[in-house]
Amino acid sequence: MKFMKLGSRPDTFYTAESVRTVSSEVSSDLIIEVKGCKYLLHKCLRLQRICCESPETSQHQIIQLPDFPGGIEAFELCAKFCYGITITLSAYNIVAAQCAAEYLQMTEDVEKGNLIYKLEVFFNSCILQGWRDSIVTLQSTKAFPLWSEDLGITSRCIESIASKVLTHPSKVSLSHSHSRRVRDDISCNGADSQRHKSTTKGWWAEDMAELGIDLYWRAMIAIKSGGKIPSNLIGQALQIYASRWLPNISRQVKANQGATSDSDSESTGEISSKHRLLLESIVSLLPSDKGDVSCSFLLKLLKAANILNASSSSKMELARRVALQLEEARVSDLLIPSLSYSSDTLYDVDIVLTILEEFMLQGQSPPTSPPRSRLGFERRRRSRSAENIDFEFQESRRSSSASHSSKLKVAKIMDGYLQEIARDINLPLSKFIAIAEKIPDFSRLDHDDLYRAIDIYLKAHPDLNKSERKKLCRILDCKKLSVEACMHAAQNEKLPLRVVVQVLFFEQARAAMAGGKVAELPSNIKALLAAHNIDPSRPPGTLSTTTSIRGDDQWSVSGLKSPKSRTSTLRMKLAEDDFDEYDMNPDGLGRSSKFKAFCALPTGPKKMFSKLLSINRSGSEKN
């Protein structure tokens, strides 16, 4: 860090009876009061204009300077300069010295080589040339915002910092420690090492994180306007700044919410207001391209925005950006605490639903086949333009695949999210279902995770009535459950009875048709398959990947249908523990005694499953 010394005389200032004075053979005749501190000096100081404006007393002339910039330290520095006493100037005190010298009008009009001139030379030739000096000086302008703006100190420091960020660090005058750290990241032959390349490129981010948000915002705007810094480095710098100034926001707010006195509540409001401004400023600086900042960082900002009650525009902007890369999110990051007075839920499900809606609106799939040529019958040699068209088509196919895979990932994430929020006893059923139904059917290759979420919700909400439990389970496709999930569901007493019957039926059919051994199916199941135009002699496709077509009561058994069949969906009407009439197809197929026996299952799910197995075994022995 650069410094400058002025003057050669030793320091002769001393304090006597709370008055600062200077040892001199000439008696002092001027009293100057600065911020409650009195100085006994001489009129020969370059304060002629001020002395002329103040009334003279009998003994001493008293001049009060209550609004003196920089306080007693800056005034004493100027006074020592007038007496020729050695003073040391650096980035830490140059702003205060400049403001004080301007206040005292220590210009060239008074004397050649006055303090203002010397400070200006040092500022331009040394301070603005060094990286660390510019940062420290800019930071110190916060104590004198109006003076620094009027004198152009703030703007010149920002311009200096921005120009250095846009320059390679090897060409920037850094402090000794920082310069050594950057040189360690550069190989001996002058080329950036791959190991430290990203660190070297973002060498400026940590030092700039020391600035207050108003100065930091202006400096970042200047850097972004230069157009030379990649957006991902801007994102990394913002993440460093946020981790520096927004740590443990939730803990701070909770601690402050326990404040009872008026003064505590006022200070809490001040802290929240400052953090809110800081957060909204960071959001306004976020680069616009996808992937420039991590999804985890965006969700942390969204959590902080919720806690700090940031503006709705900032929240929506963050939600939109999260939606662009939702497939990168973690379930823990999506658990955003809810601090709304209108909701008793633990987590803000509404904002996650908004993110999910934004995600589903993006990434329209391009056409799956290339457009036909008007002269398709002509077999000519392919031109470069045709090759370019094919290349663009292949790229569009790749983007379509990426969009599909991202939806598969998001479906997995959201099912995990449902398992977490399902434990909240205050979570309304409508919100749980709304999140689950936003995921397209093709995005869930299996329904095991969704079943776990439903099971958790049923355990956490034992007071759900029959209608609500049926409504909850309508989002579950039993054909997409694994064997383990089916075994669990068959013994789950919290599920509606019709769901247990569906699970048992599909599992029985799947087990019987495994390996093509459909000849040993019990006659009641074979009759039911034949009623839906399914040939038992041919091994069917995997039940877990068939498309679901829901019936009138939204309970699907379409996995047993042939696509060409026009028969209506099988409808189950069950009482709480018993079966009602079972409507069959218009083909005229009635209820056989074997089918009645298949439906007449015991109430207990364990007994139900064992009875189906016994029916299957008895049918096999007869055959």
XYZ file of C-alpha atoms in Angstrom, residues 231-233 235-236 287-295 298 321 324-325 328:
19
model
C -21.395 -13.768 -16.794
C -20.453 -16.808 -14.737
C -17.673 -14.813 -13.023
C -22.382 -14.792 -10.684
C -19.491 -16.166 -8.621
C -26.696 -12.188 -14.851
C -29.527 -13.099 -17.173
C -28.196 -16.293 -18.785
C -29.124 -19.728 -17.501
C -26.415 -21.423 -15.454
C -24.469 -18.268 -14.617
C -25.378 -18.826 -10.967
C -26.185 -22.116 -9.291
C -29.754 -23.144 -8.550
C -30.824 -18.777 -6.185
C -34.628 -17.918 -12.558
C -34.858 -22.204 -15.631
C -32.620 -24.757 -13.871
C -30.347 -28.870 -10.488
